[in-house]
PDB file of C-alpha atoms (C1' of nucleotides) in Angstrom:
ATOM      1  CA  MET A   1      -0.096   0.018  -0.008  1.00 50.00           C
ATOM      2  CA  LYS A   2       1.310   3.371  -1.063  1.00 47.00           C
ATOM      3  CA  ARG A   3       2.021   5.638   1.602  1.00 51.00           C
ATOM      4  CA  TYR A   4       2.499   9.288   1.347  1.00 47.00           C
ATOM      5  CA  GLU A   5       5.482  10.862   2.449  1.00 49.00           C
ATOM      6  CA  TRP A   6       4.848  14.024   4.733  1.00 50.00           C
ATOM      7  CA  PRO A   7       6.947  16.891   5.030  1.00 51.00           C
ATOM      8  CA  GLY A   8       8.693  17.002   8.225  1.00 53.00           C
ATOM      9  CA  ASN A   9       6.883  19.564  10.041  1.00 54.00           C
ATOM     10  CA  VAL A  10       3.721  21.338  10.059  1.00 60.00           C
ATOM     11  CA  ARG A  11       4.797  24.614   8.357  1.00 59.00           C
ATOM     12  CA  GLU A  12       6.143  23.159   5.524  1.00 59.00           C
ATOM     13  CA  LEU A  13       2.946  21.133   4.789  1.00 61.00           C
ATOM     14  CA  LYS A  14       0.836  24.143   5.456  1.00 62.00           C
ATOM     15  CA  ASN A  15       3.019  26.041   2.923  1.00 59.00           C
ATOM     16  CA  ILE A  16       2.830  23.194   0.695  1.00 58.00           C
ATOM     17  CA  ILE A  17      -1.049  23.236   0.679  1.00 63.00           C
ATOM     18  CA  GLU A  18      -1.487  26.878   0.412  1.00 59.00           C
ATOM     19  CA  ARG A  19       1.212  26.811  -2.504  1.00 57.00           C
ATOM     20  CA  LEU A  20      -0.687  23.940  -4.045  1.00 61.00           C
ATOM     21  CA  VAL A  21      -3.958  25.987  -4.167  1.00 61.00           C
ATOM     22  CA  ILE A  22      -2.221  29.220  -5.500  1.00 59.00           C
ATOM     23  CA  MET A  23       0.102  27.837  -7.739  1.00 57.00           C
ATOM     24  CA  THR A  24      -2.529  25.335  -9.545  1.00 58.00           C
ATOM     25  CA  PRO A  25      -2.896  26.741 -12.921  1.00 54.00           C
ATOM     26  CA  GLY A  26      -6.139  25.776 -13.687  1.00 50.00           C
ATOM     27  CA  ARG A  27      -9.618  26.235 -12.059  1.00 49.00           C
ATOM     28  CA  THR A  28      -9.362  22.796 -10.665  1.00 53.00           C
ATOM     29  CA  ILE A  29      -6.641  20.650  -9.132  1.00 56.00           C
ATOM     30  CA  SER A  30      -6.550  17.112 -10.555  1.00 53.00           C
ATOM     31  CA  ALA A  31      -6.901  14.541  -7.655  1.00 52.00           C
ATOM     32  CA  ALA A  32      -4.126  12.701  -9.467  1.00 49.00           C
ATOM     33  CA  GLN A  33      -1.555  15.061  -9.019  1.00 50.00           C
ATOM     34  CA  VAL A  34      -1.916  15.756  -5.656  1.00 53.00           C
ATOM     35  CA  PRO A  35      -0.264  12.849  -4.368  1.00 51.00           C
ATOM     36  CA  SER A  36       2.933  14.016  -5.990  1.00 51.00           C
ATOM     37  CA  TYR A  37       2.595  17.846  -4.775  1.00 52.00           C
ATOM     38  CA  ILE A  38       2.813  16.452  -1.084  1.00 52.00           C
ATOM     39  CA  GLY A  39       5.795  14.288  -1.580  1.00 49.00           C
ATOM     40  CA  ALA A  40       4.384  10.761  -2.525  1.00 47.00           C
ATOM     41  CA  GLN A  41       6.726  10.491  -5.559  1.00 42.00           C
ATOM     42  CA  GLU A  42       9.098   7.653  -5.686  1.00 40.00           C
ATOM     43  CA  GLY A  43      12.891   8.004  -5.608  1.00 39.00           C
ATOM     44  CA  PRO A  44      14.965  10.963  -4.080  1.00 40.00           C
ATOM     45  CA  ARG A  45      14.511  14.600  -4.526  1.00 39.00           C
ATOM     46  CA  ASP A  46      17.636  15.960  -5.372  1.00 40.00           C
ATOM     47  CA  GLY A  47      18.283  19.528  -6.606  1.00 38.00           C
ATOM     48  CA  ALA A  48      17.365  18.299 -10.273  1.00 37.00           C
ATOM     49  CA  LYS A  49      14.744  20.210 -12.004  1.00 36.00           C
ATOM     50  CA  GLN A  50      12.575  17.491 -11.530  1.00 40.00           C
ATOM     51  CA  GLY A  51       9.023  17.808  -9.892  1.00 44.00           C
ATOM     52  CA  SER A  52       6.597  20.757  -9.524  1.00 48.00           C
ATOM     53  CA  ALA A  53       7.425  24.452  -8.958  1.00 51.00           C
ATOM     54  CA  LEU A  54       6.248  23.886  -5.154  1.00 50.00           C
ATOM     55  CA  GLU A  55       9.914  22.582  -4.578  1.00 54.00           C
ATOM     56  CA  LEU A  56      11.895  24.770  -6.457  1.00 63.00           C
ATOM     57  CA  SER A  57      13.459  27.353  -4.356  1.00 78.00           C
ATOM     58  CA  SER A  58      14.656  29.756  -7.013  1.00 89.00           C
ATOM     59  CA  LEU A  59      12.121  32.481  -7.877  1.00 92.00           C
ATOM     60  CA  ARG A  60      13.020  32.120 -11.549  1.00 93.00           C
ATOM     61  CA  GLU A  61      12.795  28.575 -11.796  1.00 89.00           C
ATOM     62  CA  ALA A  62       9.439  28.382  -9.807  1.00 85.00           C
ATOM     63  CA  ARG A  63       8.010  31.113 -11.893  1.00 89.00           C
ATOM     64  CA  GLU A  64       9.254  29.239 -15.276  1.00 89.00           C
ATOM     65  CA  GLU A  65       7.709  26.107 -13.847  1.00 83.00           C
ATOM     66  CA  PHE A  66       4.345  27.795 -13.098  1.00 83.00           C
ATOM     67  CA  GLU A  67       4.185  29.596 -16.194  1.00 89.00           C
ATOM     68  CA  LYS A  68       4.839  26.094 -18.192  1.00 87.00           C
ATOM     69  CA  GLU A  69       2.220  24.457 -15.956  1.00 82.00           C
ATOM     70  CA  PHE A  70      -0.345  27.582 -16.468  1.00 85.00           C
ATOM     71  CA  ILE A  71      -0.084  27.523 -20.013  1.00 90.00           C
ATOM     72  CA  ILE A  72      -0.564  23.795 -20.490  1.00 86.00           C
ATOM     73  CA  GLN A  73      -3.514  24.001 -18.449  1.00 81.00           C
ATOM     74  CA  LYS A  74      -4.999  26.705 -21.039  1.00 87.00           C
ATOM     75  CA  LEU A  75      -4.177  25.056 -23.874  1.00 90.00           C
ATOM     76  CA  GLU A  76      -6.048  21.907 -22.647  1.00 85.00           C
ATOM     77  CA  GLU A  77      -9.230  24.237 -21.888  1.00 84.00           C
ATOM     78  CA  ASN A  78      -8.953  25.554 -24.865  1.00 90.00           C
ATOM     79  CA  ASP A  79      -8.343  22.275 -27.142  1.00 90.00           C
ATOM     80  CA  TRP A  80      -4.642  23.041 -28.019  1.00 93.00           C
ATOM     81  CA  ASN A  81      -5.788  25.817 -30.265  1.00 93.00           C
ATOM     82  CA  ILE A  82      -2.891  28.124 -30.007  1.00 94.00           C
ATOM     83  CA  SER A  83      -5.019  31.327 -31.241  1.00 94.00           C
ATOM     84  CA  LYS A  84      -7.846  30.643 -28.985  1.00 93.00           C
ATOM     85  CA  THR A  85      -5.253  29.950 -25.988  1.00 94.00           C
ATOM     86  CA  ALA A  86      -3.521  33.192 -26.851  1.00 94.00           C
ATOM     87  CA  GLU A  87      -6.292  35.214 -26.769  1.00 93.00           C
ATOM     88  CA  ALA A  88      -7.733  33.842 -23.690  1.00 92.00           C
ATOM     89  CA  ILE A  89      -4.591  34.550 -21.687  1.00 93.00           C
ATOM     90  CA  GLU A  90      -4.099  37.823 -23.133  1.00 94.00           C
ATOM     91  CA  LEU A  91      -0.661  36.944 -25.055  1.00 95.00           C
ATOM     92  CA  GLU A  92       0.617  37.570 -28.607  1.00 95.00           C
ATOM     93  CA  ARG A  93       0.175  34.401 -30.715  1.00 95.00           C
ATOM     94  CA  SER A  94       4.165  34.498 -31.547  1.00 95.00           C
ATOM     95  CA  ASN A  95       4.902  34.880 -27.898  1.00 96.00           C
ATOM     96  CA  LEU A  96       2.771  31.937 -27.057  1.00 96.00           C
ATOM     97  CA  HIS A  97       4.804  29.941 -29.637  1.00 96.00           C
ATOM     98  CA  ARG A  98       8.072  30.896 -28.095  1.00 96.00           C
ATOM     99  CA  LYS A  99       6.931  29.988 -24.884  1.00 96.00           C
ATOM    100  CA  ILE A 100       6.084  26.611 -26.074  1.00 96.00           C
ATOM    101  CA  LYS A 101       9.045  26.110 -27.670  1.00 95.00           C
ATOM    102  CA  SER A 102      11.238  27.218 -24.761  1.00 94.00           C
ATOM    103  CA  TYR A 103       9.166  25.064 -22.241  1.00 94.00           C
ATOM    104  CA  GLY A 104       9.130  22.115 -24.558  1.00 93.00           C
ATOM    105  CA  ILE A 105       5.586  21.686 -24.291  1.00 93.00           C
ATOM    106  CA  ASP A 106       4.280  18.759 -26.613  1.00 90.00           C
ATOM    107  CA  MET A 107       1.559  19.751 -29.046  1.00 87.00           C
ATOM    108  CA  LYS A 108       0.305  16.274 -29.051  1.00 73.00           C
ATOM    109  CA  LYS A 109      -1.961  17.098 -32.011  1.00 56.00           C
TER     110      LYS A 109
ATOM    111  CA  MET B   1       9.799   8.184   6.055  1.00 47.00           C
ATOM    112  CA  LYS B   2       9.559   7.356   9.781  1.00 45.00           C
ATOM    113  CA  ARG B   3       6.370   7.698  11.022  1.00 45.00           C
ATOM    114  CA  TYR B   4       5.904   9.491  14.633  1.00 43.00           C
ATOM    115  CA  GLU B   5       3.117  11.039  16.435  1.00 46.00           C
ATOM    116  CA  TRP B   6       1.730  13.828  14.555  1.00 47.00           C
ATOM    117  CA  PRO B   7       0.269  17.082  16.262  1.00 50.00           C
ATOM    118  CA  GLY B   8      -3.409  17.470  16.037  1.00 55.00           C
ATOM    119  CA  ASN B   9      -3.179  19.810  13.301  1.00 53.00           C
ATOM    120  CA  VAL B  10      -1.090  18.069  11.360  1.00 58.00           C
ATOM    121  CA  ARG B  11      -3.687  14.896  11.520  1.00 58.00           C
ATOM    122  CA  GLU B  12      -6.527  17.189  10.765  1.00 56.00           C
ATOM    123  CA  LEU B  13      -4.456  18.357   7.780  1.00 59.00           C
ATOM    124  CA  LYS B  14      -3.947  14.787   6.712  1.00 60.00           C
ATOM    125  CA  ASN B  15      -7.654  14.048   6.993  1.00 56.00           C
ATOM    126  CA  ILE B  16      -8.670  16.900   4.975  1.00 54.00           C
ATOM    127  CA  ILE B  17      -6.234  16.135   2.045  1.00 59.00           C
ATOM    128  CA  GLU B  18      -7.864  12.927   2.097  1.00 53.00           C
ATOM    129  CA  ARG B  19     -11.044  14.121   1.906  1.00 48.00           C
ATOM    130  CA  LEU B  20     -10.057  16.438  -0.816  1.00 49.00           C
ATOM    131  CA  VAL B  21      -8.005  13.345  -2.829  1.00 48.00           C
ATOM    132  CA  ILE B  22     -10.543  10.526  -2.511  1.00 44.00           C
ATOM    133  CA  MET B  23     -13.951  12.291  -1.790  1.00 40.00           C
ATOM    134  CA  THR B  24     -13.950  14.762  -4.105  1.00 40.00           C
ATOM    135  CA  PRO B  25     -16.568  14.239  -7.119  1.00 41.00           C
ATOM    136  CA  GLY B  26     -15.417  14.197 -10.683  1.00 40.00           C
ATOM    137  CA  ARG B  27     -11.816  13.578  -9.503  1.00 44.00           C
ATOM    138  CA  THR B  28     -10.873  17.442  -9.245  1.00 50.00           C
ATOM    139  CA  ILE B  29     -11.003  19.608  -6.429  1.00 53.00           C
ATOM    140  CA  SER B  30     -12.303  23.120  -6.817  1.00 53.00           C
ATOM    141  CA  ALA B  31      -9.389  25.142  -5.817  1.00 53.00           C
ATOM    142  CA  ALA B  32     -11.298  28.099  -4.467  1.00 49.00           C
ATOM    143  CA  GLN B  33     -12.618  25.787  -1.629  1.00 49.00           C
ATOM    144  CA  VAL B  34      -9.387  24.583  -0.272  1.00 53.00           C
ATOM    145  CA  PRO B  35      -8.335  27.470   1.178  1.00 49.00           C
ATOM    146  CA  SER B  36     -11.785  27.801   3.380  1.00 49.00           C
ATOM    147  CA  TYR B  37     -10.870  24.164   4.753  1.00 50.00           C
ATOM    148  CA  ILE B  38      -7.186  24.849   6.135  1.00 51.00           C
ATOM    149  CA  GLY B  39      -7.599  28.605   6.704  1.00 49.00           C
ATOM    150  CA  ALA B  40      -5.382  29.983   4.068  1.00 47.00           C
ATOM    151  CA  GLN B  41      -5.776  33.064   2.217  1.00 41.00           C
ATOM    152  CA  GLU B  42      -6.957  35.242   5.247  1.00 41.00           C
ATOM    153  CA  GLY B  43      -5.616  37.548   7.559  1.00 38.00           C
ATOM    154  CA  PRO B  44      -4.543  40.923   7.515  1.00 37.00           C
ATOM    155  CA  ARG B  45      -2.575  40.823   4.296  1.00 38.00           C
ATOM    156  CA  ASP B  46      -5.340  40.123   1.940  1.00 37.00           C
ATOM    157  CA  GLY B  47      -8.413  40.317   3.658  1.00 34.00           C
ATOM    158  CA  ALA B  48     -10.721  42.278   1.029  1.00 34.00           C
ATOM    159  CA  LYS B  49      -9.132  39.921  -2.005  1.00 38.00           C
ATOM    160  CA  GLN B  50     -10.996  36.824  -2.823  1.00 39.00           C
ATOM    161  CA  GLY B  51      -9.771  34.097  -4.733  1.00 43.00           C
ATOM    162  CA  SER B  52      -6.372  33.812  -6.272  1.00 46.00           C
ATOM    163  CA  ALA B  53      -4.489  33.172  -9.375  1.00 49.00           C
ATOM    164  CA  LEU B  54      -6.606  30.640 -10.024  1.00 48.00           C
ATOM    165  CA  GLU B  55      -9.326  32.855 -11.294  1.00 53.00           C
ATOM    166  CA  LEU B  56      -7.196  34.870 -13.278  1.00 63.00           C
ATOM    167  CA  SER B  57      -7.036  34.290 -17.315  1.00 77.00           C
ATOM    168  CA  SER B  58      -4.256  36.815 -18.083  1.00 88.00           C
ATOM    169  CA  LEU B  59      -1.016  35.292 -17.824  1.00 92.00           C
ATOM    170  CA  ARG B  60       0.313  38.336 -16.744  1.00 93.00           C
ATOM    171  CA  GLU B  61      -1.866  38.541 -13.617  1.00 90.00           C
ATOM    172  CA  ALA B  62      -1.513  34.893 -12.714  1.00 85.00           C
ATOM    173  CA  ARG B  63       1.902  35.101 -12.786  1.00 90.00           C
ATOM    174  CA  GLU B  64       2.264  38.109 -10.930  1.00 90.00           C
ATOM    175  CA  GLU B  65      -0.057  36.567  -8.133  1.00 83.00           C
ATOM    176  CA  PHE B  66       1.899  33.567  -8.187  1.00 83.00           C
ATOM    177  CA  GLU B  67       5.339  35.256  -7.705  1.00 89.00           C
ATOM    178  CA  LYS B  68       3.522  37.594  -4.759  1.00 88.00           C
ATOM    179  CA  GLU B  69       2.629  34.535  -3.110  1.00 82.00           C
ATOM    180  CA  PHE B  70       5.579  32.707  -3.599  1.00 84.00           C
ATOM    181  CA  ILE B  71       7.423  35.530  -2.104  1.00 90.00           C
ATOM    182  CA  ILE B  72       5.240  35.641   1.008  1.00 87.00           C
ATOM    183  CA  GLN B  73       5.827  31.955   1.583  1.00 80.00           C
ATOM    184  CA  LYS B  74       9.591  32.448   1.094  1.00 87.00           C
ATOM    185  CA  LEU B  75       9.351  35.372   3.459  1.00 91.00           C
ATOM    186  CA  GLU B  76       7.343  33.316   6.347  1.00 86.00           C
ATOM    187  CA  GLU B  77       9.912  30.294   5.956  1.00 84.00           C
ATOM    188  CA  ASN B  78      13.029  32.780   6.285  1.00 92.00           C
ATOM    189  CA  ASP B  79      11.059  34.748   9.341  1.00 93.00           C
ATOM    190  CA  TRP B  80      10.814  37.833   7.208  1.00 95.00           C
ATOM    191  CA  ASN B  81      14.444  38.533   6.881  1.00 95.00           C
ATOM    192  CA  ILE B  82      14.979  39.980   3.298  1.00 96.00           C
ATOM    193  CA  SER B  83      18.566  39.163   3.308  1.00 96.00           C
ATOM    194  CA  LYS B  84      17.915  35.478   3.950  1.00 95.00           C
ATOM    195  CA  THR B  85      15.078  35.162   1.695  1.00 95.00           C
ATOM    196  CA  ALA B  86      16.654  37.085  -1.159  1.00 96.00           C
ATOM    197  CA  GLU B  87      19.487  34.515  -1.120  1.00 95.00           C
ATOM    198  CA  ALA B  88      17.181  31.757  -0.644  1.00 94.00           C
ATOM    199  CA  ILE B  89      15.272  32.355  -4.048  1.00 94.00           C
ATOM    200  CA  GLU B  90      18.278  33.749  -5.675  1.00 95.00           C
ATOM    201  CA  LEU B  91      17.461  37.154  -5.938  1.00 96.00           C
ATOM    202  CA  GLU B  92      19.258  40.414  -5.450  1.00 96.00           C
ATOM    203  CA  ARG B  93      18.094  42.065  -2.296  1.00 96.00           C
ATOM    204  CA  SER B  94      17.296  45.410  -3.874  1.00 96.00           C
ATOM    205  CA  ASN B  95      15.156  43.454  -6.498  1.00 96.00           C
ATOM    206  CA  LEU B  96      13.369  41.664  -3.608  1.00 97.00           C
ATOM    207  CA  HIS B  97      12.769  45.131  -2.315  1.00 97.00           C
ATOM    208  CA  ARG B  98      11.523  46.272  -5.321  1.00 96.00           C
ATOM    209  CA  LYS B  99       8.953  43.557  -5.449  1.00 97.00           C
ATOM    210  CA  ILE B 100       7.737  43.477  -1.940  1.00 96.00           C
ATOM    211  CA  LYS B 101       6.748  47.428  -2.468  1.00 96.00           C
ATOM    212  CA  SER B 102       5.360  46.638  -6.120  1.00 95.00           C
ATOM    213  CA  TYR B 103       2.965  43.843  -4.602  1.00 94.00           C
ATOM    214  CA  GLY B 104       2.449  45.918  -1.432  1.00 94.00           C
ATOM    215  CA  ILE B 105       3.454  43.114   0.584  1.00 94.00           C
ATOM    216  CA  ASP B 106       3.000  44.028   4.560  1.00 91.00           C
ATOM    217  CA  MET B 107       6.266  43.534   6.591  1.00 89.00           C
ATOM    218  CA  LYS B 108       4.244  43.294   9.537  1.00 74.00           C
ATOM    219  CA  LYS B 109       7.296  44.555  11.815  1.00 58.00           C
TER     220      LYS B 109
ATOM    221  C1'  DA C   1      17.291  47.503   5.989  1.00 74.52           C
ATOM    222  C1'  DT C   2      16.134  50.424   1.932  1.00 74.52           C
ATOM    223  C1'  DT C   3      16.404  53.186  -2.047  1.00 74.52           C
ATOM    224  C1'  DT C   4      18.177  54.609  -6.395  1.00 74.52           C
ATOM    225  C1'  DG C   5      20.880  55.243 -10.997  1.00 74.52           C
ATOM    226  C1'  DC C   6      22.475  52.813 -14.501  1.00 74.52           C
ATOM    227  C1'  DA C   7      24.194  49.188 -17.959  1.00 74.52           C
ATOM    228  C1'  DT C   8      22.659  44.930 -19.603  1.00 74.52           C
ATOM    229  C1'  DC C   9      19.791  41.427 -20.539  1.00 74.52           C
ATOM    230  C1'  DT C  10      15.050  39.594 -21.156  1.00 74.52           C
ATOM    231  C1'  DC C  11      10.139  40.149 -22.459  1.00 74.52           C
ATOM    232  C1'  DT C  12       6.585  41.505 -25.161  1.00 74.52           C
ATOM    233  C1'  DG C  13       4.045  43.412 -29.033  1.00 74.52           C
ATOM    234  C1'  DC C  14       3.866  44.314 -33.908  1.00 74.52           C
ATOM    235  C1'  DA C  15       4.943  43.460 -38.407  1.00 74.52           C
ATOM    236  C1'  DA C  16       6.704  40.959 -41.839  1.00 74.52           C
ATOM    237  C1'  DA C  17       8.178  36.675 -43.621  1.00 74.52           C
ATOM    238  C1'  DT C  18       7.873  31.434 -44.370  1.00 74.52           C
ATOM    239  C1'  DG C  19       5.574  26.950 -44.371  1.00 74.52           C
ATOM    240  C1'  DG C  20       1.903  23.888 -45.230  1.00 74.52           C
ATOM    241  C1'  DA C  21      -2.815  22.305 -46.409  1.00 74.52           C
ATOM    242  C1'  DC C  22      -6.382  22.877 -49.636  1.00 74.52           C
TER     243       DC C  22
ATOM    244  C1'  DC D   1      -1.736  30.136 -58.511  1.00 74.52           C
ATOM    245  C1'  DG D   2      -4.145  32.015 -54.655  1.00 74.52           C
ATOM    246  C1'  DT D   3      -6.058  31.425 -49.819  1.00 74.52           C
ATOM    247  C1'  DC D   4      -6.173  30.814 -45.364  1.00 74.52           C
ATOM    248  C1'  DC D   5      -3.958  29.809 -41.362  1.00 74.52           C
ATOM    249  C1'  DA D   6      -0.142  28.462 -38.127  1.00 74.52           C
ATOM    250  C1'  DT D   7       4.644  28.958 -37.392  1.00 74.52           C
ATOM    251  C1'  DT D   8       8.891  31.720 -37.272  1.00 74.52           C
ATOM    252  C1'  DT D   9      11.965  35.633 -37.435  1.00 74.52           C
ATOM    253  C1'  DG D  10      13.450  40.707 -36.944  1.00 74.52           C
ATOM    254  C1'  DC D  11      13.295  44.730 -34.166  1.00 74.52           C
ATOM    255  C1'  DA D  12      12.379  48.401 -31.033  1.00 74.52           C
ATOM    256  C1'  DG D  13      10.127  49.551 -27.225  1.00 74.52           C
ATOM    257  C1'  DA D  14       9.127  48.225 -22.235  1.00 74.52           C
ATOM    258  C1'  DG D  15      10.161  45.540 -18.236  1.00 74.52           C
ATOM    259  C1'  DA D  16      13.481  43.035 -14.922  1.00 74.52           C
ATOM    260  C1'  DT D  17      18.171  42.302 -13.001  1.00 74.52           C
ATOM    261  C1'  DG D  18      22.404  42.810 -10.965  1.00 74.52           C
ATOM    262  C1'  DC D  19      25.734  45.618  -9.548  1.00 74.52           C
ATOM    263  C1'  DA D  20      27.463  49.477  -7.016  1.00 74.52           C
ATOM    264  C1'  DA D  21      26.428  53.257  -4.616  1.00 74.52           C
TER     265       DA D  21
END
DNA sequence: ATTTGCATCTCTGCAAATGGAC
DNA sequence: CGTCCATTTGCAGAGATGCAA
C-alpha cells in the first residue's frame, strides 16, 4: 500500500498546501496530481529540475515552472488551439509560440 | 519516511487532504474551496481579496499573483528576513525590495 | 534594511516573412 | 496560382535584473 511521505513539519506542509492552491494553473486541481505535490513521489528528490514548482527554491525556476503548467492548462481548456489560448491569456500568438517551444510543451495534435 | 506522532493539526490536515483527494466528485478539487478548509488566504494581508491566481485568465496577472504568494511563502520560511529570503530564492536584495513594494506585501514588523 | 541610478539582459507586441494544407 | 491559417523571425520599446552606490 502506498503511503504518502509527509513533510517534516507542520509549517512546511501548510505552505505546500497553500502553494498548491495558489499555484495550480487551472480552475481545478487534478486529484491524481495531489499526491505528487505533497511528496508521494518515488525516489530521492535531489536538486534537479524534476518535480513541481512547489519544490523549487529559485524564484526564476518556480516562475517558469508555474508559467509552463499554466500554459498547458490553458491549452487543454482551449483544445490545444494556439490562437484561442493566446487570446484567452492575453498573450500574442507569436509569444505563445516562443514559450511553447522554450518550455518544450508537447503539442499532441 | 519514519512515522511519529503527528500533532493534532497535522492529523487534521491529513484528513482534509484525504477528503480532498478521495471524496471529491469528478476527480477534481475546486481550488477555491481548499483555502476555506485549511484557513489559508486570510488574515491581515489580503482580507479584501477573494480568490487567487486560479481565477485569473491573463498570464501576466496569474504570474504576478503567483510570484507574490511565492515571495510571501519564502519570507515566512525565513522569518521575514530580507537578506536570507533573497539568498534563498536567488534574487538580489534590491530586487526583492522592489517586488515587496510593488506587490504591496506587508512587512508586519 | 531600503532606496536609487544605470548598464545589461530579457520579454513583449507588432509586423513581416515563411510554411503547409487545401 | 491563390487563400487561409499556423509558425517563425526581426526589431524596437518596455520591463526586469544585478551591481554599486
